[in-house]
Amino acid sequence: MSFDECALAYDRQLRRGLRLSGEGPEWFARQRVAFVAKHLGQTGHSPNIILEFGCGTGNHVPFLRTAFQDCTIVGVDVSSESLRVARQRHAGDDIRFYTPTEFDEPQSVDLVFVNGVFHHIPPAEHDRWLAYLARLLRPGGSAAIFDNSPFNPGARLVMRLIPFDRDAVMVNPYRFRKQMAEYGFASPRLRFHFIFPRVLSVLRPVEQALARWPIGAQFGLIAEKLGQGWSQPF
């Protein structure tokens, strides 16, 4: 199933797949952005330009805007229909949406944010898109890539329940970490997230202590591109 075909049904299908967790897509999006904002706060970096690669219909945009209020957000996706929906919902002077061929400005962004994209990209093409992201990111900028963990039975079940995920190929985070390093992303930091469903939310405070173990439903890789320097707004 192409994302052009399911753009209007994307939110409904995703919500249906996630219902077993007891949380909606908004909760997960908020948590992912919070993880990244906390990391950047600890490193003292404040991005001026954020690229969301595989932005889809723009579900992360409100949370990126809240966490990084003074930045420009650039959404990139190969699905023209998804971009049409995203533009209707979110486009503004400092929120813009493009296809990859429309946005290819080397060293123009400070933060690359990716969620649930690489399992839809054939493994043989991962290098191509990592090279694209590395080219766009400024030296000293950060990349945060999230994807579903192949080691978590719940994540596998959720993907079987979502029509647009059924033909996806899950990404091995340990191999992918090595691939990122090959493209100049220094020492990617691997953590696993979303262990407990809402019914066990009382246990969520211990998730951070368990984040090094491949237990959570998603993994996150955060790394800085080799070099120094941050951009000015354009």
PDB file of C-alpha atoms in Angstrom:
ATOM      1  CA  MET A   1       0.000   0.000   0.000  1.00  0.00           C
ATOM      2  CA  SER A   2       1.405   3.416  -0.975  1.00  0.00           C
ATOM      3  CA  PHE A   3       1.152   6.383   1.361  1.00  0.00           C
ATOM      4  CA  ASP A   4      -0.565   8.369  -1.390  1.00  0.00           C
ATOM      5  CA  GLU A   5      -3.384   5.811  -1.169  1.00  0.00           C
ATOM      6  CA  CYS A   6      -3.742   5.939   2.605  1.00  0.00           C
ATOM      7  CA  ALA A   7      -2.959   9.598   3.378  1.00  0.00           C
ATOM      8  CA  LEU A   8      -6.523  10.445   4.402  1.00  0.00           C
ATOM      9  CA  ALA A   9      -6.921   7.182   6.337  1.00  0.00           C
ATOM     10  CA  TYR A  10      -3.444   7.270   7.895  1.00  0.00           C
ATOM     11  CA  ASP A  11      -4.451   8.663  11.289  1.00  0.00           C
ATOM     12  CA  ARG A  12      -7.382   6.285  11.648  1.00  0.00           C
ATOM     13  CA  GLN A  13      -5.325   3.227  10.730  1.00  0.00           C
ATOM     14  CA  LEU A  14      -2.486   4.229  13.033  1.00  0.00           C
ATOM     15  CA  ARG A  15      -4.845   4.863  15.948  1.00  0.00           C
ATOM     16  CA  ARG A  16      -6.474   1.471  15.426  1.00  0.00           C
ATOM     17  CA  GLY A  17      -3.106  -0.284  15.461  1.00  0.00           C
ATOM     18  CA  LEU A  18      -1.944   1.483  18.617  1.00  0.00           C
ATOM     19  CA  ARG A  19      -5.114   0.825  20.594  1.00  0.00           C
ATOM     20  CA  LEU A  20      -3.519  -2.171  22.353  1.00  0.00           C
ATOM     21  CA  SER A  21      -1.056   0.222  24.022  1.00  0.00           C
ATOM     22  CA  GLY A  22      -3.873   2.290  25.475  1.00  0.00           C
ATOM     23  CA  GLU A  23      -2.325   5.443  24.000  1.00  0.00           C
ATOM     24  CA  GLY A  24      -2.991   7.413  20.842  1.00  0.00           C
ATOM     25  CA  PRO A  25      -0.490   8.621  18.218  1.00  0.00           C
ATOM     26  CA  GLU A  26      -0.326  12.046  19.856  1.00  0.00           C
ATOM     27  CA  TRP A  27       1.053  10.623  23.104  1.00  0.00           C
ATOM     28  CA  PHE A  28       3.837   8.754  21.322  1.00  0.00           C
ATOM     29  CA  ALA A  29       4.691  11.788  19.165  1.00  0.00           C
ATOM     30  CA  ARG A  30       4.883  14.013  22.238  1.00  0.00           C
ATOM     31  CA  GLN A  31       7.168  11.558  24.028  1.00  0.00           C
ATOM     32  CA  ARG A  32       9.556  11.193  21.081  1.00  0.00           C
ATOM     33  CA  VAL A  33       9.925  14.945  20.715  1.00  0.00           C
ATOM     34  CA  ALA A  34      10.427  15.261  24.476  1.00  0.00           C
ATOM     35  CA  PHE A  35      13.277  12.706  24.356  1.00  0.00           C
ATOM     36  CA  VAL A  36      15.003  14.744  21.646  1.00  0.00           C
ATOM     37  CA  ALA A  37      14.405  18.105  23.342  1.00  0.00           C
ATOM     38  CA  LYS A  38      15.863  16.754  26.589  1.00  0.00           C
ATOM     39  CA  HIS A  39      18.954  15.457  24.798  1.00  0.00           C
ATOM     40  CA  LEU A  40      19.540  18.764  23.006  1.00  0.00           C
ATOM     41  CA  GLY A  41      19.013  20.647  26.266  1.00  0.00           C
ATOM     42  CA  GLN A  42      21.696  18.536  27.906  1.00  0.00           C
ATOM     43  CA  THR A  43      24.133  19.223  25.078  1.00  0.00           C
ATOM     44  CA  GLY A  44      23.335  22.938  24.998  1.00  0.00           C
ATOM     45  CA  HIS A  45      22.125  22.938  21.404  1.00  0.00           C
ATOM     46  CA  SER A  46      19.088  24.876  20.209  1.00  0.00           C
ATOM     47  CA  PRO A  47      18.242  24.201  16.549  1.00  0.00           C
ATOM     48  CA  ASN A  48      17.139  26.972  14.229  1.00  0.00           C
ATOM     49  CA  ILE A  49      16.092  24.676  11.370  1.00  0.00           C
ATOM     50  CA  ILE A  50      14.545  21.226  11.881  1.00  0.00           C
ATOM     51  CA  LEU A  51      14.052  18.709   9.093  1.00  0.00           C
ATOM     52  CA  GLU A  52      11.480  15.978   9.631  1.00  0.00           C
ATOM     53  CA  PHE A  53      12.256  13.282   7.094  1.00  0.00           C
ATOM     54  CA  GLY A  54       9.207  11.168   6.255  1.00  0.00           C
ATOM     55  CA  CYS A  55       6.894  13.720   7.836  1.00  0.00           C
ATOM     56  CA  GLY A  56       3.741  12.124   6.401  1.00  0.00           C
ATOM     57  CA  THR A  57       0.676  14.195   7.231  1.00  0.00           C
ATOM     58  CA  GLY A  58       2.569  16.201   9.854  1.00  0.00           C
ATOM     59  CA  ASN A  59       1.640  14.528  13.141  1.00  0.00           C
ATOM     60  CA  HIS A  60       4.881  15.555  14.850  1.00  0.00           C
ATOM     61  CA  VAL A  61       4.755  19.176  13.722  1.00  0.00           C
ATOM     62  CA  PRO A  62       2.673  20.564  16.650  1.00  0.00           C
ATOM     63  CA  PHE A  63       4.983  18.926  19.180  1.00  0.00           C
ATOM     64  CA  LEU A  64       8.141  20.074  17.401  1.00  0.00           C
ATOM     65  CA  ARG A  65       6.707  23.590  17.306  1.00  0.00           C
ATOM     66  CA  THR A  66       5.937  23.509  21.050  1.00  0.00           C
ATOM     67  CA  ALA A  67       9.367  22.137  21.992  1.00  0.00           C
ATOM     68  CA  PHE A  68      11.348  24.389  19.627  1.00  0.00           C
ATOM     69  CA  GLN A  69       9.300  27.557  19.411  1.00  0.00           C
ATOM     70  CA  ASP A  70      11.665  29.790  17.474  1.00  0.00           C
ATOM     71  CA  CYS A  71      12.745  27.351  14.774  1.00  0.00           C
ATOM     72  CA  THR A  72      11.824  26.738  11.158  1.00  0.00           C
ATOM     73  CA  ILE A  73      10.357  23.279  10.504  1.00  0.00           C
ATOM     74  CA  VAL A  74      10.857  21.616   7.127  1.00  0.00           C
ATOM     75  CA  GLY A  75       8.845  18.466   6.416  1.00  0.00           C
ATOM     76  CA  VAL A  76      10.044  16.151   3.646  1.00  0.00           C
ATOM     77  CA  ASP A  77       8.193  13.141   2.264  1.00  0.00           C
ATOM     78  CA  VAL A  78       7.989  11.147  -0.972  1.00  0.00           C
ATOM     79  CA  SER A  79       4.167  10.996  -0.768  1.00  0.00           C
ATOM     80  CA  SER A  80       2.651  13.995  -2.541  1.00  0.00           C
ATOM     81  CA  GLU A  81      -0.805  13.243  -1.120  1.00  0.00           C
ATOM     82  CA  SER A  82       0.553  13.131   2.438  1.00  0.00           C
ATOM     83  CA  LEU A  83       2.289  16.455   1.826  1.00  0.00           C
ATOM     84  CA  ARG A  84      -0.969  17.951   0.557  1.00  0.00           C
ATOM     85  CA  VAL A  85      -2.692  16.987   3.817  1.00  0.00           C
ATOM     86  CA  ALA A  86       0.253  18.249   5.881  1.00  0.00           C
ATOM     87  CA  ARG A  87       0.210  21.615   4.107  1.00  0.00           C
ATOM     88  CA  GLN A  88      -3.517  22.006   4.724  1.00  0.00           C
ATOM     89  CA  ARG A  89      -3.081  21.275   8.426  1.00  0.00           C
ATOM     90  CA  HIS A  90       0.177  22.971   9.320  1.00  0.00           C
ATOM     91  CA  ALA A  91       1.866  25.061   6.613  1.00  0.00           C
ATOM     92  CA  GLY A  92       2.951  28.583   7.524  1.00  0.00           C
ATOM     93  CA  ASP A  93       5.819  31.017   7.077  1.00  0.00           C
ATOM     94  CA  ASP A  94       8.092  28.895   9.264  1.00  0.00           C
ATOM     95  CA  ILE A  95       6.575  25.469   8.536  1.00  0.00           C
ATOM     96  CA  ARG A  96       7.176  24.183   5.013  1.00  0.00           C
ATOM     97  CA  PHE A  97       6.763  20.875   3.200  1.00  0.00           C
ATOM     98  CA  TYR A  98       8.691  19.445   0.242  1.00  0.00           C
ATOM     99  CA  THR A  99       9.538  16.282  -1.631  1.00  0.00           C
ATOM    100  CA  PRO A 100      13.197  15.189  -1.331  1.00  0.00           C
ATOM    101  CA  THR A 101      13.977  16.488  -4.821  1.00  0.00           C
ATOM    102  CA  GLU A 102      12.478  19.869  -3.912  1.00  0.00           C
ATOM    103  CA  PHE A 103      14.572  20.177  -0.747  1.00  0.00           C
ATOM    104  CA  ASP A 104      18.229  19.258  -1.177  1.00  0.00           C
ATOM    105  CA  GLU A 105      20.201  22.064   0.446  1.00  0.00           C
ATOM    106  CA  PRO A 106      23.535  20.781   1.793  1.00  0.00           C
ATOM    107  CA  GLN A 107      24.368  21.641   5.406  1.00  0.00           C
ATOM    108  CA  SER A 108      21.189  23.664   5.822  1.00  0.00           C
ATOM    109  CA  VAL A 109      19.541  22.073   8.887  1.00  0.00           C
ATOM    110  CA  ASP A 110      20.474  21.725  12.562  1.00  0.00           C
ATOM    111  CA  LEU A 111      18.299  18.773  13.557  1.00  0.00           C
ATOM    112  CA  VAL A 112      17.112  15.802  11.520  1.00  0.00           C
ATOM    113  CA  PHE A 113      14.088  14.079  13.064  1.00  0.00           C
ATOM    114  CA  VAL A 114      12.853  10.741  11.708  1.00  0.00           C
ATOM    115  CA  ASN A 115      10.194   8.387  13.020  1.00  0.00           C
ATOM    116  CA  GLY A 116       9.012   5.071  11.631  1.00  0.00           C
ATOM    117  CA  VAL A 117      10.388   5.718   8.159  1.00  0.00           C
ATOM    118  CA  PHE A 118      13.278   3.359   7.525  1.00  0.00           C
ATOM    119  CA  HIS A 119      11.184   0.196   7.931  1.00  0.00           C
ATOM    120  CA  HIS A 120       9.295   1.384   4.831  1.00  0.00           C
ATOM    121  CA  ILE A 121      12.513   1.875   2.860  1.00  0.00           C
ATOM    122  CA  PRO A 122      14.022  -1.263   1.281  1.00  0.00           C
ATOM    123  CA  PRO A 123      17.207  -2.119   3.202  1.00  0.00           C
ATOM    124  CA  ALA A 124      19.267  -1.787   0.020  1.00  0.00           C
ATOM    125  CA  GLU A 125      18.253   1.904  -0.104  1.00  0.00           C
ATOM    126  CA  HIS A 126      19.087   2.780   3.512  1.00  0.00           C
ATOM    127  CA  ASP A 127      22.550   3.992   2.523  1.00  0.00           C
ATOM    128  CA  ARG A 128      21.107   6.332  -0.095  1.00  0.00           C
ATOM    129  CA  TRP A 129      18.815   8.061   2.381  1.00  0.00           C
ATOM    130  CA  LEU A 130      21.352   8.201   5.190  1.00  0.00           C
ATOM    131  CA  ALA A 131      23.669   9.945   2.738  1.00  0.00           C
ATOM    132  CA  TYR A 132      20.859  12.384   1.895  1.00  0.00           C
ATOM    133  CA  LEU A 133      20.297  13.209   5.578  1.00  0.00           C
ATOM    134  CA  ALA A 134      24.034  13.540   6.263  1.00  0.00           C
ATOM    135  CA  ARG A 135      24.351  15.926   3.322  1.00  0.00           C
ATOM    136  CA  LEU A 136      21.566  18.185   4.626  1.00  0.00           C
ATOM    137  CA  LEU A 137      22.773  18.290   8.241  1.00  0.00           C
ATOM    138  CA  ARG A 138      25.252  20.938   9.314  1.00  0.00           C
ATOM    139  CA  PRO A 139      28.480  19.877  11.026  1.00  0.00           C
ATOM    140  CA  GLY A 140      27.684  19.748  14.743  1.00  0.00           C
ATOM    141  CA  GLY A 141      23.994  19.202  14.065  1.00  0.00           C
ATOM    142  CA  SER A 142      22.002  16.302  15.487  1.00  0.00           C
ATOM    143  CA  ALA A 143      20.058  13.415  13.998  1.00  0.00           C
ATOM    144  CA  ALA A 144      17.335  11.598  15.945  1.00  0.00           C
ATOM    145  CA  ILE A 145      15.994   8.463  14.268  1.00  0.00           C
ATOM    146  CA  PHE A 146      13.226   6.359  15.805  1.00  0.00           C
ATOM    147  CA  ASP A 147      11.853   3.073  14.509  1.00  0.00           C
ATOM    148  CA  ASN A 148       9.966   0.024  15.705  1.00  0.00           C
ATOM    149  CA  SER A 149      12.032  -2.548  17.526  1.00  0.00           C
ATOM    150  CA  PRO A 150      12.202  -5.988  15.872  1.00  0.00           C
ATOM    151  CA  PHE A 151      12.849  -7.509  19.311  1.00  0.00           C
ATOM    152  CA  ASN A 152       9.506  -6.434  20.794  1.00  0.00           C
ATOM    153  CA  PRO A 153       6.494  -8.759  20.190  1.00  0.00           C
ATOM    154  CA  GLY A 154       4.069  -5.901  20.820  1.00  0.00           C
ATOM    155  CA  ALA A 155       5.646  -3.783  18.101  1.00  0.00           C
ATOM    156  CA  ARG A 156       5.403  -6.687  15.661  1.00  0.00           C
ATOM    157  CA  LEU A 157       1.734  -7.201  16.532  1.00  0.00           C
ATOM    158  CA  VAL A 158       0.908  -3.524  16.104  1.00  0.00           C
ATOM    159  CA  MET A 159       2.554  -3.499  12.679  1.00  0.00           C
ATOM    160  CA  ARG A 160       0.461  -6.492  11.608  1.00  0.00           C
ATOM    161  CA  LEU A 161      -2.665  -4.579  12.614  1.00  0.00           C
ATOM    162  CA  ILE A 162      -1.811  -1.504  10.529  1.00  0.00           C
ATOM    163  CA  PRO A 163      -2.398  -1.936   6.778  1.00  0.00           C
ATOM    164  CA  PHE A 164       0.430   0.355   5.689  1.00  0.00           C
ATOM    165  CA  ASP A 165       2.913  -1.478   7.950  1.00  0.00           C
ATOM    166  CA  ARG A 166       2.190  -5.079   6.962  1.00  0.00           C
ATOM    167  CA  ASP A 167       4.768  -5.243   4.174  1.00  0.00           C
ATOM    168  CA  ALA A 168       7.427  -3.295   6.102  1.00  0.00           C
ATOM    169  CA  VAL A 169      10.869  -4.712   6.920  1.00  0.00           C
ATOM    170  CA  MET A 170      11.829  -4.016  10.516  1.00  0.00           C
ATOM    171  CA  VAL A 171      15.215  -2.395  11.109  1.00  0.00           C
ATOM    172  CA  ASN A 172      17.923  -3.954  13.236  1.00  0.00           C
ATOM    173  CA  PRO A 173      19.038  -1.056  15.488  1.00  0.00           C
ATOM    174  CA  TYR A 174      22.547  -2.407  16.051  1.00  0.00           C
ATOM    175  CA  ARG A 175      23.267  -2.692  12.334  1.00  0.00           C
ATOM    176  CA  PHE A 176      21.643   0.659  11.663  1.00  0.00           C
ATOM    177  CA  ARG A 177      23.805   2.314  14.311  1.00  0.00           C
ATOM    178  CA  LYS A 178      26.888   1.126  12.424  1.00  0.00           C
ATOM    179  CA  GLN A 179      25.455   2.467   9.156  1.00  0.00           C
ATOM    180  CA  MET A 180      24.860   5.868  10.707  1.00  0.00           C
ATOM    181  CA  ALA A 181      28.461   5.997  11.907  1.00  0.00           C
ATOM    182  CA  GLU A 182      29.657   5.330   8.349  1.00  0.00           C
ATOM    183  CA  TYR A 183      27.973   8.562   7.219  1.00  0.00           C
ATOM    184  CA  GLY A 184      29.633  10.809   9.771  1.00  0.00           C
ATOM    185  CA  PHE A 185      27.138  10.508  12.634  1.00  0.00           C
ATOM    186  CA  ALA A 186      29.438  10.331  15.658  1.00  0.00           C
ATOM    187  CA  SER A 187      28.866   7.552  18.236  1.00  0.00           C
ATOM    188  CA  PRO A 188      25.087   7.109  17.785  1.00  0.00           C
ATOM    189  CA  ARG A 189      23.412   6.724  21.199  1.00  0.00           C
ATOM    190  CA  LEU A 190      20.960   3.806  21.162  1.00  0.00           C
ATOM    191  CA  ARG A 191      18.033   3.665  23.591  1.00  0.00           C
ATOM    192  CA  PHE A 192      14.799   1.641  23.672  1.00  0.00           C
ATOM    193  CA  HIS A 193      11.490   3.321  24.522  1.00  0.00           C
ATOM    194  CA  PHE A 194       7.849   2.510  25.313  1.00  0.00           C
ATOM    195  CA  ILE A 195       8.014  -0.608  27.442  1.00  0.00           C
ATOM    196  CA  PHE A 196       4.783  -0.437  29.422  1.00  0.00           C
ATOM    197  CA  PRO A 197       1.247   0.063  28.038  1.00  0.00           C
ATOM    198  CA  ARG A 198      -1.081   2.547  29.644  1.00  0.00           C
ATOM    199  CA  VAL A 199      -2.585  -0.084  31.941  1.00  0.00           C
ATOM    200  CA  LEU A 200       0.895  -0.425  33.521  1.00  0.00           C
ATOM    201  CA  SER A 201       1.750   3.279  33.334  1.00  0.00           C
ATOM    202  CA  VAL A 202       2.609   3.304  37.049  1.00  0.00           C
ATOM    203  CA  LEU A 203       5.791   1.466  36.010  1.00  0.00           C
ATOM    204  CA  ARG A 204       6.847   3.974  33.377  1.00  0.00           C
ATOM    205  CA  PRO A 205       9.223   5.905  35.680  1.00  0.00           C
ATOM    206  CA  VAL A 206      11.604   2.913  35.548  1.00  0.00           C
ATOM    207  CA  GLU A 207      11.738   2.860  31.733  1.00  0.00           C
ATOM    208  CA  GLN A 208      14.718   5.199  31.612  1.00  0.00           C
ATOM    209  CA  ALA A 209      16.735   2.787  33.734  1.00  0.00           C
ATOM    210  CA  LEU A 210      15.888  -0.016  31.294  1.00  0.00           C
ATOM    211  CA  ALA A 211      16.463   1.986  28.102  1.00  0.00           C
ATOM    212  CA  ARG A 212      19.774   0.296  27.272  1.00  0.00           C
ATOM    213  CA  TRP A 213      18.072  -3.095  26.982  1.00  0.00           C
ATOM    214  CA  PRO A 214      16.145  -4.146  23.822  1.00  0.00           C
ATOM    215  CA  ILE A 215      12.814  -4.312  25.611  1.00  0.00           C
ATOM    216  CA  GLY A 216      10.873  -1.268  24.410  1.00  0.00           C
ATOM    217  CA  ALA A 217       8.557  -1.137  21.411  1.00  0.00           C
ATOM    218  CA  GLN A 218      10.712   1.451  19.652  1.00  0.00           C
ATOM    219  CA  PHE A 219      14.379   2.268  19.496  1.00  0.00           C
ATOM    220  CA  GLY A 220      15.875   5.712  19.181  1.00  0.00           C
ATOM    221  CA  LEU A 221      19.292   6.639  17.806  1.00  0.00           C
ATOM    222  CA  ILE A 222      20.633  10.120  18.480  1.00  0.00           C
ATOM    223  CA  ALA A 223      23.959  11.316  17.131  1.00  0.00           C
ATOM    224  CA  GLU A 224      25.793  14.484  16.214  1.00  0.00           C
ATOM    225  CA  LYS A 225      27.343  14.997  12.798  1.00  0.00           C
ATOM    226  CA  LEU A 226      31.106  15.326  12.982  1.00  0.00           C
ATOM    227  CA  GLY A 227      32.195  18.955  13.114  1.00  0.00           C
ATOM    228  CA  GLN A 228      31.030  22.141  14.771  1.00  0.00           C
ATOM    229  CA  GLY A 229      28.683  24.982  13.937  1.00  0.00           C
ATOM    230  CA  TRP A 230      25.000  25.848  13.956  1.00  0.00           C
ATOM    231  CA  SER A 231      22.901  27.645  11.388  1.00  0.00           C
ATOM    232  CA  GLN A 232      21.171  30.952  11.256  1.00  0.00           C
ATOM    233  CA  PRO A 233      17.434  31.067  10.328  1.00  0.00           C
ATOM    234  CA  PHE A 234      16.676  31.424   6.633  1.00  0.00           C
TER     235      PHE A 234
END
